Coordinates of C-alpha atoms in Angstrom, one line a residue:
Chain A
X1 CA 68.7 -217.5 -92.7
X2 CA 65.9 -220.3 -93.1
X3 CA 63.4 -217.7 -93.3
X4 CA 65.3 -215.5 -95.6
X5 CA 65.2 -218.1 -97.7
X6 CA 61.7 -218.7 -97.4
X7 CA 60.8 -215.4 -97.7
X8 CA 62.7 -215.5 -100.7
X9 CA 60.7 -218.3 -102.7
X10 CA 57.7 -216.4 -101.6
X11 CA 59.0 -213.4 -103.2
X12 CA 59.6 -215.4 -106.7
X13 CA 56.3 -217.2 -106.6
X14 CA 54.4 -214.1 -106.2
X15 CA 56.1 -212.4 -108.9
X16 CA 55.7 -212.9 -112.5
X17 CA 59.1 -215.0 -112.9
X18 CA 57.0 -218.1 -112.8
X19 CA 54.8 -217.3 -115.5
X20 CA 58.0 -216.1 -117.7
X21 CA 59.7 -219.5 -116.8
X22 CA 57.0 -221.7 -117.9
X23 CA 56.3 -219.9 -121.2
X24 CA 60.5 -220.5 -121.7
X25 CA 59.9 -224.3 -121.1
X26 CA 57.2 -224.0 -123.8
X27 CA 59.9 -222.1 -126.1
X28 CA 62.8 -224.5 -125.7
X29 CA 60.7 -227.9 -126.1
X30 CA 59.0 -226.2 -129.5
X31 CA 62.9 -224.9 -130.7
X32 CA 64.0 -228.8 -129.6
X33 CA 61.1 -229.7 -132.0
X34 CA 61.7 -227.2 -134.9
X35 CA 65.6 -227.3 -135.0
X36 CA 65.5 -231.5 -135.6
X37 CA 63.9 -230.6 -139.1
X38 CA 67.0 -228.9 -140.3
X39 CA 68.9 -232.2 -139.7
X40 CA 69.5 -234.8 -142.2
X41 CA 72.0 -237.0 -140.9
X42 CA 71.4 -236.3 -137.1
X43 CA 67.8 -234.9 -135.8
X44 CA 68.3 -236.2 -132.1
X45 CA 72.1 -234.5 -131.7
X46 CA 71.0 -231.1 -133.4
X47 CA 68.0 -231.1 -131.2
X48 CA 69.9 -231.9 -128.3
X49 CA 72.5 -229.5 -128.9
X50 CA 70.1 -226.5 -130.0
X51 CA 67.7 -227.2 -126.9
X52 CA 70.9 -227.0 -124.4
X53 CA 72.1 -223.7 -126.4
X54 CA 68.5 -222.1 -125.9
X55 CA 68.5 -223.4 -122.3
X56 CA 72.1 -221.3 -121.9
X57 CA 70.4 -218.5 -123.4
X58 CA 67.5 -218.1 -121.3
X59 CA 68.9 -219.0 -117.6
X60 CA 70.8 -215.6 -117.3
X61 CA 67.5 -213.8 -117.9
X62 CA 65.9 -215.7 -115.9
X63 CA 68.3 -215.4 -112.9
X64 CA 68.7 -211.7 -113.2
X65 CA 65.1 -211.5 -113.2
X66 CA 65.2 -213.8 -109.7
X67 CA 67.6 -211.9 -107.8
X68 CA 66.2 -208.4 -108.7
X69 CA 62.5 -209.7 -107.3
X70 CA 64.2 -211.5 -104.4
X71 CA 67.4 -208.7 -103.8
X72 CA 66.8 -205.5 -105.8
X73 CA 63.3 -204.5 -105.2
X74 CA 63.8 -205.5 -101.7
X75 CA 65.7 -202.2 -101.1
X76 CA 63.8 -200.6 -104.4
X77 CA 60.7 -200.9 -102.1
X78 CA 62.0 -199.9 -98.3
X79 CA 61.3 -203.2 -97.2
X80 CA 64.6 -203.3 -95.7
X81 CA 63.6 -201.7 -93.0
X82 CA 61.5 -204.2 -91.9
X83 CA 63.8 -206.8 -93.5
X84 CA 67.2 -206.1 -91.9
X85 CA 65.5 -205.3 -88.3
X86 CA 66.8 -207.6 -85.3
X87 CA 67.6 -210.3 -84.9
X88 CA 68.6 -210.5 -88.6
X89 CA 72.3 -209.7 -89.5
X90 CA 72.8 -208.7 -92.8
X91 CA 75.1 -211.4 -93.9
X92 CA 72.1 -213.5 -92.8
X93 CA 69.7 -211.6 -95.0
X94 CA 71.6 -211.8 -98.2
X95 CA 72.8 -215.2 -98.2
X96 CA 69.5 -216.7 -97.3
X97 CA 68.1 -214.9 -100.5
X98 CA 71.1 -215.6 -102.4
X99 CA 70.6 -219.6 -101.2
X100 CA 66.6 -218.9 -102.6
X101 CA 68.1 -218.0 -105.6
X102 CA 70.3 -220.9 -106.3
X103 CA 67.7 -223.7 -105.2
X104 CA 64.9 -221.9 -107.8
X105 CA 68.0 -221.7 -110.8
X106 CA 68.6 -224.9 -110.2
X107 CA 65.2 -226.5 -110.2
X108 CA 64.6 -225.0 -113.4
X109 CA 67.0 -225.8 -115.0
X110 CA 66.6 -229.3 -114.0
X111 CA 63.3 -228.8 -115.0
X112 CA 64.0 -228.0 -118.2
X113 CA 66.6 -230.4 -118.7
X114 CA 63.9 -233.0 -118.2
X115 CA 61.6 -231.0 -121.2
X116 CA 64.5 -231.0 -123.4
X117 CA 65.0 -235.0 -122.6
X118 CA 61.8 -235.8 -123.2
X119 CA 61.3 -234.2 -126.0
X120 CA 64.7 -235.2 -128.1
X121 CA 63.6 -238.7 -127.1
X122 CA 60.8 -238.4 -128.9
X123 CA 62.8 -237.1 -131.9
X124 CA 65.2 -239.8 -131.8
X125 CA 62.2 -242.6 -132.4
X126 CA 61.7 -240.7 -135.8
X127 CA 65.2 -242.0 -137.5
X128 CA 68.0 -244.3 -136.9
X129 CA 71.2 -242.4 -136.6
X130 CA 74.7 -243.9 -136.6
X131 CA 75.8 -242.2 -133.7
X132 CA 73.2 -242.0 -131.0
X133 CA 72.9 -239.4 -128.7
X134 CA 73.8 -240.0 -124.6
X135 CA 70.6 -239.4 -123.0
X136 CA 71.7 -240.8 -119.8
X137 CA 74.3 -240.2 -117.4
X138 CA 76.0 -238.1 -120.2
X139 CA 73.4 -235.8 -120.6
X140 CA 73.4 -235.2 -116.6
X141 CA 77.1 -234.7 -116.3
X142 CA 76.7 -232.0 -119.0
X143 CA 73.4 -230.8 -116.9
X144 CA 76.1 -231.0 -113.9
X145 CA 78.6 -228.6 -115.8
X146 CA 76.4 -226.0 -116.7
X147 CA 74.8 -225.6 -112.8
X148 CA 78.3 -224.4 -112.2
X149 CA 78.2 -222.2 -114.8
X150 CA 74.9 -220.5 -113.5
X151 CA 76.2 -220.5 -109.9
X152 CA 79.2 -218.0 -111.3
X153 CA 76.0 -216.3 -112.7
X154 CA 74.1 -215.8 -109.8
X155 CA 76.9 -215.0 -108.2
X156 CA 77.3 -211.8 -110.2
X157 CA 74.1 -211.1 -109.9
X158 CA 73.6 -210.7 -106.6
X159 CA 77.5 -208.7 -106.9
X160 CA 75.5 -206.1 -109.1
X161 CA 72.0 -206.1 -107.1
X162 CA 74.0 -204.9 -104.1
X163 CA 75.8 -201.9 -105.8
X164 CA 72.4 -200.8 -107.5
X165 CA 69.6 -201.5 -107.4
X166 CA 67.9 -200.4 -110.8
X167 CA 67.0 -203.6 -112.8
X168 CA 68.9 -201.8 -116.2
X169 CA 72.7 -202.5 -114.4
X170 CA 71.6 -205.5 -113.4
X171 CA 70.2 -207.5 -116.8
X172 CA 72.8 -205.8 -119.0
X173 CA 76.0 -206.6 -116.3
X174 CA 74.3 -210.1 -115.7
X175 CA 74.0 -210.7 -119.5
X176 CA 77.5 -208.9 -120.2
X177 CA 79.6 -211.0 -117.7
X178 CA 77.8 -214.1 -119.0
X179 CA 78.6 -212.9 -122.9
X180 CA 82.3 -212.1 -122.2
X181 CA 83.0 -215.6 -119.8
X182 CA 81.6 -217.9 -122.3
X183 CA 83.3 -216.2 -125.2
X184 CA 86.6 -215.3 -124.8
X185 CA 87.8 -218.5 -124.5
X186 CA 86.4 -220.3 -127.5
X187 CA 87.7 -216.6 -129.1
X188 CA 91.2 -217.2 -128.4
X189 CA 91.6 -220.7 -129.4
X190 CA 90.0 -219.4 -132.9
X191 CA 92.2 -216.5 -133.4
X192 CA 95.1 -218.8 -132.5
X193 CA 97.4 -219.1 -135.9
X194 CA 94.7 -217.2 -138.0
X195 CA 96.2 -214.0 -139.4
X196 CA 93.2 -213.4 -141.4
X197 CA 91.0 -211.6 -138.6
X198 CA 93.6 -209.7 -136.5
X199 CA 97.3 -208.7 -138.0
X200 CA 98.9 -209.7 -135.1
X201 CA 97.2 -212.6 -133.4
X202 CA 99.6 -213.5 -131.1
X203 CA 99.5 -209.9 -129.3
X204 CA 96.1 -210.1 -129.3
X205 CA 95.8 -213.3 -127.7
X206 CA 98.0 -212.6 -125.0
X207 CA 96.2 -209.3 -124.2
X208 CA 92.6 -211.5 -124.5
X209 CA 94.4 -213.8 -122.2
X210 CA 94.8 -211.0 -119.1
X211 CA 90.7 -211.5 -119.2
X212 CA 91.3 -215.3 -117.6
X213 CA 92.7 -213.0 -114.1
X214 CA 89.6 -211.6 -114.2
X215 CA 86.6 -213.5 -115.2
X216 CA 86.9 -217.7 -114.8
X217 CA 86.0 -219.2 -117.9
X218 CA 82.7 -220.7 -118.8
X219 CA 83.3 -221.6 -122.4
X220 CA 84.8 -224.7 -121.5
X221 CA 82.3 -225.7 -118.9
X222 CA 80.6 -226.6 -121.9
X223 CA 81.0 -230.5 -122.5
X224 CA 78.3 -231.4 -124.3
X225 CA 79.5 -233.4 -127.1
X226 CA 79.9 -236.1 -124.5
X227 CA 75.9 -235.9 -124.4
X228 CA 75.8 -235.7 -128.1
X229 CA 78.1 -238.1 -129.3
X230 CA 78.3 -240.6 -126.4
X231 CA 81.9 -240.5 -126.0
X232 CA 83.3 -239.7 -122.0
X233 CA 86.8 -239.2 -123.8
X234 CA 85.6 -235.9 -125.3
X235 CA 85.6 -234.7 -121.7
X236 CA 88.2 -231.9 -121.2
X237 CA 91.9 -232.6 -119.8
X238 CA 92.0 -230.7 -116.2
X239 CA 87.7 -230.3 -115.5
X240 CA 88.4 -230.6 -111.9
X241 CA 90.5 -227.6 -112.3
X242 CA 88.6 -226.1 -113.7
X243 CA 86.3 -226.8 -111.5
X244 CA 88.0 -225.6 -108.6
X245 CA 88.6 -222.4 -110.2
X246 CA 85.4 -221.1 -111.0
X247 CA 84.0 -222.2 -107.8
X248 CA 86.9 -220.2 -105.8
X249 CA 85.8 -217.3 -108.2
X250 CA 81.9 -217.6 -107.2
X251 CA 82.8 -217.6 -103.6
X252 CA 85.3 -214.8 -103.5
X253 CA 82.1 -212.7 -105.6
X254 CA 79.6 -214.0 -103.0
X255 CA 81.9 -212.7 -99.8
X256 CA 82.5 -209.5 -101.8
X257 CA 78.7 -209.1 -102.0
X258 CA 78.3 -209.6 -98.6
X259 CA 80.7 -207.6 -97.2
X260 CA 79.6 -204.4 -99.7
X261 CA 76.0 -205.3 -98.5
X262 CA 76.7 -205.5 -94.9
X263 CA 78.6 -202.0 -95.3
X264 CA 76.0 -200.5 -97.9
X265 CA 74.3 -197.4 -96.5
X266 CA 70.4 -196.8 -97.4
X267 CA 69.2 -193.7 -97.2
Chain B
X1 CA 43.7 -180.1 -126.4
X2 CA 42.9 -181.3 -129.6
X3 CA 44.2 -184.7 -128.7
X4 CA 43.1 -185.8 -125.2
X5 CA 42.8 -188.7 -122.3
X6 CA 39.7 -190.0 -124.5
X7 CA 40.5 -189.8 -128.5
X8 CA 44.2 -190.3 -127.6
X9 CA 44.6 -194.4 -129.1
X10 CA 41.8 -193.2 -131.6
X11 CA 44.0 -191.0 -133.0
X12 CA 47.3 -192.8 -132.4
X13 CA 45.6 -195.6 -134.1
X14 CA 45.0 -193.1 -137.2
X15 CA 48.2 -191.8 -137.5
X16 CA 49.5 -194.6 -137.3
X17 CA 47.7 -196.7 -139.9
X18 CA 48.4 -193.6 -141.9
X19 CA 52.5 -194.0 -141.2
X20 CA 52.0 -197.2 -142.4
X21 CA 50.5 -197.0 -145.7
X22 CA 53.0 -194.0 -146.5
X23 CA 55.7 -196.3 -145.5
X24 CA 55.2 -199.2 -148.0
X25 CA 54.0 -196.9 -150.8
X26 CA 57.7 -194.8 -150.6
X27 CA 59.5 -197.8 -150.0
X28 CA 57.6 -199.4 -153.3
X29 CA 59.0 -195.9 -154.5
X30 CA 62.6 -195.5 -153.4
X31 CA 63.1 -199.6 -154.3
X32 CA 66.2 -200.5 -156.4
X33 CA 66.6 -203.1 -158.8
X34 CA 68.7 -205.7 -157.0
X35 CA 71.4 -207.4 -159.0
X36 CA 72.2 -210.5 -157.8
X37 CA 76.0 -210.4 -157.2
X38 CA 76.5 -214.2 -156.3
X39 CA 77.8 -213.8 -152.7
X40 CA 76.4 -214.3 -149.5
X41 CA 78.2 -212.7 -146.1
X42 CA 79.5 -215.8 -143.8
X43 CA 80.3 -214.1 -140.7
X44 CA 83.8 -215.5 -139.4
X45 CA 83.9 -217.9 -136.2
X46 CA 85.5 -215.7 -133.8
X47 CA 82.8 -213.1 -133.9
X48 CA 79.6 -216.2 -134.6
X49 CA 80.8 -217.5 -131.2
X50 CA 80.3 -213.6 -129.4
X51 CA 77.0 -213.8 -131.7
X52 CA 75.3 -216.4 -130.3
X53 CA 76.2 -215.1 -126.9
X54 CA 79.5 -217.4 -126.7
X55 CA 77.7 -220.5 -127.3
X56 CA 80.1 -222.2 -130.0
X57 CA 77.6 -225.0 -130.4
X58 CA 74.5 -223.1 -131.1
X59 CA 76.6 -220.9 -133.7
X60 CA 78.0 -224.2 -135.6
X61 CA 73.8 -225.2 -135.8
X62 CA 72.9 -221.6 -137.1
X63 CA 75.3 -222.2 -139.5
X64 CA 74.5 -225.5 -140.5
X65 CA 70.9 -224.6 -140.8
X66 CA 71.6 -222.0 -143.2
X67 CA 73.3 -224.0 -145.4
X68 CA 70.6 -226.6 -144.9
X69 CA 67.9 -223.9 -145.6
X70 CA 70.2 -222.0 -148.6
X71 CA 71.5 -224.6 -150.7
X72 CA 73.5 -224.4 -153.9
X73 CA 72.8 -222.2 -156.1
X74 CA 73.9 -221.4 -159.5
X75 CA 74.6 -217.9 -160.3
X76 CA 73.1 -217.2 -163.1
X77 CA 75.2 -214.7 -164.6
X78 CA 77.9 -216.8 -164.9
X79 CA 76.4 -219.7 -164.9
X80 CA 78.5 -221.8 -162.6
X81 CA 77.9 -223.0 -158.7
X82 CA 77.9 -220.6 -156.0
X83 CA 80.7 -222.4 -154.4
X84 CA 82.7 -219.6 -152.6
X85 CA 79.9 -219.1 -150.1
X86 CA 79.2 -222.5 -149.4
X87 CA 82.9 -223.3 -148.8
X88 CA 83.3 -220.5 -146.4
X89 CA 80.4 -221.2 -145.0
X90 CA 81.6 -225.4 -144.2
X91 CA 84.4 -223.9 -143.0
X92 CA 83.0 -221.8 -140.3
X93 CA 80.8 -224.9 -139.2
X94 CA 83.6 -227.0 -139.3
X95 CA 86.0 -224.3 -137.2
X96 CA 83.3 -223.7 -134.6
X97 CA 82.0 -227.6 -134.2
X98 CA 84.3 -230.0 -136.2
X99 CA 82.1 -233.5 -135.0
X100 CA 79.1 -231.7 -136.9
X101 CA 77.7 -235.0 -138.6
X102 CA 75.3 -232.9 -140.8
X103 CA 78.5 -230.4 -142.0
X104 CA 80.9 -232.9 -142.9
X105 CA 78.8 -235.3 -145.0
X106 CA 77.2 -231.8 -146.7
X107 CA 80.3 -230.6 -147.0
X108 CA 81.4 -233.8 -149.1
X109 CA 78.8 -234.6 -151.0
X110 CA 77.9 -230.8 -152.3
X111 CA 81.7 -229.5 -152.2
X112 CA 84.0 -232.5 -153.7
X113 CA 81.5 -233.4 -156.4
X114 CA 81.5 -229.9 -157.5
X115 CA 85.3 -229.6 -158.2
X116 CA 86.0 -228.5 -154.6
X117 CA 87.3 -231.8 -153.2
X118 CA 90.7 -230.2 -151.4
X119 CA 88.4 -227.9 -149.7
X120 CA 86.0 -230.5 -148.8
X121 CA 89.0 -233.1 -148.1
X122 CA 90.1 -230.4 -145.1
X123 CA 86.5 -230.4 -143.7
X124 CA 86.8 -234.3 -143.6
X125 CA 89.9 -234.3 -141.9
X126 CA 88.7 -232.2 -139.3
X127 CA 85.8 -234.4 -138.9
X128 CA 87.5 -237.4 -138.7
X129 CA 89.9 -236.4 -135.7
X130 CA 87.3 -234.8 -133.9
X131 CA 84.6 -237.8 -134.4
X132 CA 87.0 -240.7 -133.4
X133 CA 84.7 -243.3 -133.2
X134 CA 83.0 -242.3 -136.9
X135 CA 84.7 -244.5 -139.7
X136 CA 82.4 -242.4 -142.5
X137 CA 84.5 -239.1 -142.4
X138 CA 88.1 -241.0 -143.1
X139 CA 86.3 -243.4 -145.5
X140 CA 85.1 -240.5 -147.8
X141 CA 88.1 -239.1 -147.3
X142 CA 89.8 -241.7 -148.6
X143 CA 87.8 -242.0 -151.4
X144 CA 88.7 -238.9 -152.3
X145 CA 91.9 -238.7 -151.9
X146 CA 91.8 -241.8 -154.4
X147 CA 89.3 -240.6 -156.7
X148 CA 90.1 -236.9 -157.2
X149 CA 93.7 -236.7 -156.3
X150 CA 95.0 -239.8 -157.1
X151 CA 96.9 -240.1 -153.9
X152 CA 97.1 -243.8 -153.3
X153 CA 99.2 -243.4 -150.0
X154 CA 97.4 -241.2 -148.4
X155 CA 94.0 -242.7 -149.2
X156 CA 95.2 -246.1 -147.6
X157 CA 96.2 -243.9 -144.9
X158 CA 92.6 -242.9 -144.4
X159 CA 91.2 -246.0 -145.2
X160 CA 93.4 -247.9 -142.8
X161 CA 91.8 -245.5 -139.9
X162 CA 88.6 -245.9 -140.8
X163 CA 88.9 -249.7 -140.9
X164 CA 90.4 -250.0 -137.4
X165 CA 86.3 -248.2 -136.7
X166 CA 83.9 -250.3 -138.1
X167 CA 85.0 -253.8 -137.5
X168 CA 82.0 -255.0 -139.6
X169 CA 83.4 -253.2 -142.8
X170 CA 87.1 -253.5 -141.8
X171 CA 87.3 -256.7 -144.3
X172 CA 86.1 -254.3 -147.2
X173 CA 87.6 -251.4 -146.3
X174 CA 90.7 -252.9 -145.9
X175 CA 90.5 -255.0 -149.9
X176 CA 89.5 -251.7 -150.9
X177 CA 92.7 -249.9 -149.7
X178 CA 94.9 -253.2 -151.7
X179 CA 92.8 -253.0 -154.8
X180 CA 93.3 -249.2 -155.6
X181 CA 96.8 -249.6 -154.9
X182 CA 97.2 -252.3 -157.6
X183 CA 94.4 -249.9 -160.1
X184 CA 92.6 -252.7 -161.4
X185 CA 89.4 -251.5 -161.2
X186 CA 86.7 -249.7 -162.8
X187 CA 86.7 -246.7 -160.1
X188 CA 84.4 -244.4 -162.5
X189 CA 81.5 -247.2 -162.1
X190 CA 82.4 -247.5 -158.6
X191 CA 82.2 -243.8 -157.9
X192 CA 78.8 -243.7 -159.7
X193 CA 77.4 -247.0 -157.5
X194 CA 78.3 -244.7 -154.3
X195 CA 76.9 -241.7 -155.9
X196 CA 73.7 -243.7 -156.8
X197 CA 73.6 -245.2 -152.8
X198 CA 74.4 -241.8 -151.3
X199 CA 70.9 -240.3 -153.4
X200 CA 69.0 -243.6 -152.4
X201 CA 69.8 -242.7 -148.6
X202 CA 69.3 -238.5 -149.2
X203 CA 66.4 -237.7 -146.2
X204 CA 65.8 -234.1 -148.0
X205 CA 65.0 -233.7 -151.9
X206 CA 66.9 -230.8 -152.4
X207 CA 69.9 -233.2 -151.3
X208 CA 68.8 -236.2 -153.4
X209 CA 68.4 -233.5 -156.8
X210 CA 72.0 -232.2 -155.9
X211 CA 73.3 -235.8 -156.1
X212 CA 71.0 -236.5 -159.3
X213 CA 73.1 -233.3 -161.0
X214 CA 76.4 -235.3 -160.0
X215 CA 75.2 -238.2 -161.3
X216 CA 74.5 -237.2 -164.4
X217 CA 77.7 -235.0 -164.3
X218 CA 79.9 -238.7 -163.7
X219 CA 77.8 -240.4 -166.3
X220 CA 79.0 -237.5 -168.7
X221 CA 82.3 -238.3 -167.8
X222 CA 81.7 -242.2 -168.4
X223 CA 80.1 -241.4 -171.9
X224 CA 83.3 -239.7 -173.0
X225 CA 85.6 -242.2 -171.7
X226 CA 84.0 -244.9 -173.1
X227 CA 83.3 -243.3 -176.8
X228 CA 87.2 -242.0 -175.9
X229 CA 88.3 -245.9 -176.2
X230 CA 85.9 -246.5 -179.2
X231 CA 87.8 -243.8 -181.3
X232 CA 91.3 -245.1 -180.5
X233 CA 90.5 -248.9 -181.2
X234 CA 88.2 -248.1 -184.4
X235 CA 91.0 -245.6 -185.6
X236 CA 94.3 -246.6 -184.0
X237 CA 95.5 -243.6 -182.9
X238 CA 95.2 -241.0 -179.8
X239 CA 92.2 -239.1 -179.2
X240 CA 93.3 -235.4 -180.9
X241 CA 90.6 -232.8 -179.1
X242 CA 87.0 -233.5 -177.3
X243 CA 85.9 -232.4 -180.8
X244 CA 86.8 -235.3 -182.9
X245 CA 84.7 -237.4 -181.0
X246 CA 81.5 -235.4 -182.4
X247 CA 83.1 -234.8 -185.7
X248 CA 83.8 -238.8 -186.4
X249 CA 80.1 -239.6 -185.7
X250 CA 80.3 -241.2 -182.1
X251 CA 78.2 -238.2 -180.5
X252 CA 76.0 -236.3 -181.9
X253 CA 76.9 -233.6 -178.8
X254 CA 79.4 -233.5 -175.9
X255 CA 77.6 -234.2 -172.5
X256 CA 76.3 -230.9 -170.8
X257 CA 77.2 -230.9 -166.7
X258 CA 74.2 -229.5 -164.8
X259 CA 76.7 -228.2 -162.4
X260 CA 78.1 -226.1 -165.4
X261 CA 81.3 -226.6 -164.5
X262 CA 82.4 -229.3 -167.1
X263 CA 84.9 -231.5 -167.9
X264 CA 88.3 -231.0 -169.3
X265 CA 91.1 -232.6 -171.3
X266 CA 94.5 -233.0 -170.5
X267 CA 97.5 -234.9 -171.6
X268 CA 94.8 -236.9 -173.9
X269 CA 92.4 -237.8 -170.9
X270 CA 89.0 -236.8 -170.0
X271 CA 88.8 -235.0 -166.4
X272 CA 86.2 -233.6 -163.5
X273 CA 87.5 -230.2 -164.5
X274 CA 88.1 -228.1 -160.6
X275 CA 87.0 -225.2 -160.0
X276 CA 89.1 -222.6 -158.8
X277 CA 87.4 -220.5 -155.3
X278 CA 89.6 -217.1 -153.7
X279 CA 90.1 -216.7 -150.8
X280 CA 89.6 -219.9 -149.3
X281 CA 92.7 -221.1 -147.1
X282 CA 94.1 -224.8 -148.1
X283 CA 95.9 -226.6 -145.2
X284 CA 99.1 -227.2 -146.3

């Protein structure tokens, strides 16, 4: 598993995902720059809060892009032969790549996070505002939140990279999953009572709810206003729950990957 | 061949230089003449949130830096504010991030000095439970509801919250909430100070020239008041129409509002006159 893992990182630093990260960095520390100006009243927060919207954006791209050098092109190229020969099982294989996966989504986006920090620092010397942004231990906990929410990514991912292995099924079905989780809720709550965009809102929220048994919900991983307007209360009721839920949903998508894997025939 | 392995991005580069002359002569060609028809399309917040790939946040900023980048304009074919757009457009920003410093104090100084202070009132409330620990949003809105709406309960109501905020201004705040209950004061002169402050703090231009057109849009207002009270000492009796005021000698013209909306007269006294905006949804 150690060397799966290994073998993995290899795999990423030889490919051009590095080069593609680094130019991102470049792009979210310029948007954190760019989005302040439109900001009268509060440069910092709007920075803050566009630089952690950008940094949503791009991780999903980023992670497909990781598991289909590290998993798809694996089996693209017939490496697996060599790959899945003894003494490697093939729960081994996948889950040491999978673990490669995690440790290089993780260190950039902490990476990032440090740009985007850095950076909106900067902007707050440039004016005074009446609410400061958190900076701190805020900003980490939100930095904390959304690592979950790319976990549940990766772990689709790597679902999709071991039914196909074209790179098309896997950036659209990474990006769609990610488009439908953080949506729907934020969707619901806004149709809720507003008769103005669907005749029958109630019907329709009930059958947008059935989507909650299906896909865990990352909207409301998103606590960032704690970060932008320093204020813990602004945490949601029932995280831990939340919590709890999406990780029981990453681990039931990671066994189902292994066990599709472990049966897949290649041929 | 005639095209081959060697003149193939010779040619490409031909035909294509080609396509693009032909392109921008025909559309030069085939080009309308736009009539401005005074509304812009403000996508609702449902579908901004599926836009910007269910990032609720990143939507409200979109938003907010349109209406930073847009501003007001006035249509000039009927000469008053394009209001409906930028009301909609709060809204959204206001449904999809309510804390939004930027769209709340936009929000009150564009929309309520413009006539549309119920619809900016709703965007303060919004503000003011989401941002807890902000005594600015109930403030203003109590101001408002004071100033516009004459609602002296509810405006100590707001100013009562947004003295338990600020502890430094609590004192003031909380004289403030006793004195317009009592309406001793000049509020018209007051309303001008904080328009005056509010245009001295402006960090954009376009911002401070907005304030300057409400400014002189109060001070309008003031003029006629004031010339209102002249009439009825000098000839003992109630002001008949705006008119009189001109015809007697004491103007030479009524006040024009830059806004273009005006003022009116009801009942004998001189008023912001509202404007009226479809379509909009007023909490009841």
């Amino acid at each position: 598993m150690v060397r799966n893992f290994l073998v993995g990182l290899l795999l990423v630093w030889k490919s051009r995902v590095w080069v593609l990260a680094s130019w991102m960095c470049v792009a979210v520390v310029a948007v954190v720059f760019m989005a302040s100006e439109f900001s009268g009243r509060q440069p910092a927060t709007v920075a803050l809060d566009v630089g952690i919207s950008v940094l949503k954006l791009i991780m999903p791209v980023l992670i497909a892009l990781a598991v289909q050098e590290v998993i798809s092109k694996d089996i693209e190229r017939r490496f697996y032969l060599y790959s899945l020969s003894y003494p490697n099982s093939r729960s081994q294989v996948l889950l040491g790549k999978l673990a490669s996966v995690v440790f290089i989504s993780i260190f950039l986006v902490i990476l990032i996070a440090i740009g985007i920090s850095v950076s909106v620092n900067i902007v707050a010397l440039g004016y005074d505002q009446a609410t400061p942004v958190n900076l701190g231990v805020n900003y980490w906990v939100v930095i904390g939140f959304f690592i979950v929410d790319v976990l549940s990514i990766v772990g689709i991912a790597t679902l999709l990279s071991t039914i196909s292995s074209t790179f098309g099924f896997l950036l659209v079905g990474t990006l769609g999953y990610t488009l439908v989780a953080r949506s729907f809720s934020g969707v619901i709550e806004l149709l809720k009572g507003s008769s103005v965009i669907v005749e029958n809102p109630e019907t329709y929220e009930s059958s947008i709810s059935v989507l909650s048994f299906v896909l865990p919900d990352l909207g409301s991983l998103d606590v960032r206003t704690i970060a932008l307007y320093d204020d813990l209360s602004l945490l949601p009721q029932g995280w831990e729950l939340l919590m709890l839920t999406i990780a029981f949903h990453t681990v039931a998508v990671v066994c189902l990957s292994v066990a599709i894997f472990s049966n897949r025939r290649f041929g | 061949m005639i095209v081959s392995r060697r003149n193939g991005f010779l040619l490409f580069s031909v035909a294509y230089f080609a396509f693009a002359i032909f392109s921008l002569v025909s559309q030069r060609a085939l080009e309308k003449p736009q009539e401005y028809s005074g509304d812009r399309v403000v996508v609702t917040a449902p579908v901004q949130i599926a836009l910007a790939f269910g990032d609720r946040y990143f939507a409200a900023n979109l938003e907010a830096i349109r209406l930073a980048a847009t501003g007001m304009t006035v249509n000039s074919s009927t000469g008053a504010i394009d209001g409906n757009y930028l009301l909609r457009s709060h809204n959204v920003v206001s449904k999809l991030n309510p804390c939004h410093e930027d769209n709340y104090y936009l929000a009150n100084a564009i929309l309520s000095w413009a006539g549309a202070d119920s619809e900016a009132n709703s965007i303060l409330q919004d503000a003011s439970r989401c941002r807890s620990w902000d005594f600015l949003p109930a403030f203003l809105l109590g101001f408002n509801k004071y100033y516009f709406e004459r609602n002296i309960p509810a405006a100590q109501e707001a100013l009562k919250v947004a003295a338990a905020r600020s502890p430094e201004n609590a004192i003031a705040m909380k004289r403030f909430a006793v004195m317009i209950g009592t309406e001793e004061f000049d509020d018209h002169a007051l309303a001008l100070a904080y328009l005056e402050e509010q245009k001295d703090q402006a960090q954009s231009e376009s911002l401070a020239d907005s304030l300057q057109d409400r400014i002189v849009r109060l001070e309008g207002l003031i003029l006629l008041l004031e010339k209102q009270e002249i009439y009825e000492a000098r000839f003992e009796a109630a002001l008949p129409t705006p008119s009189a005021l001109v015809n007697s000698g004491l103007l030479d013209a009524l006040p024009n509002d830059p806004l273009g909306i005006g003022y009116e007269f009801i009942d004998g006294q001189f008023k912001l006159r509202q404007i009226r905006i479809q379509g909009v949804e007023r909490p009841q």
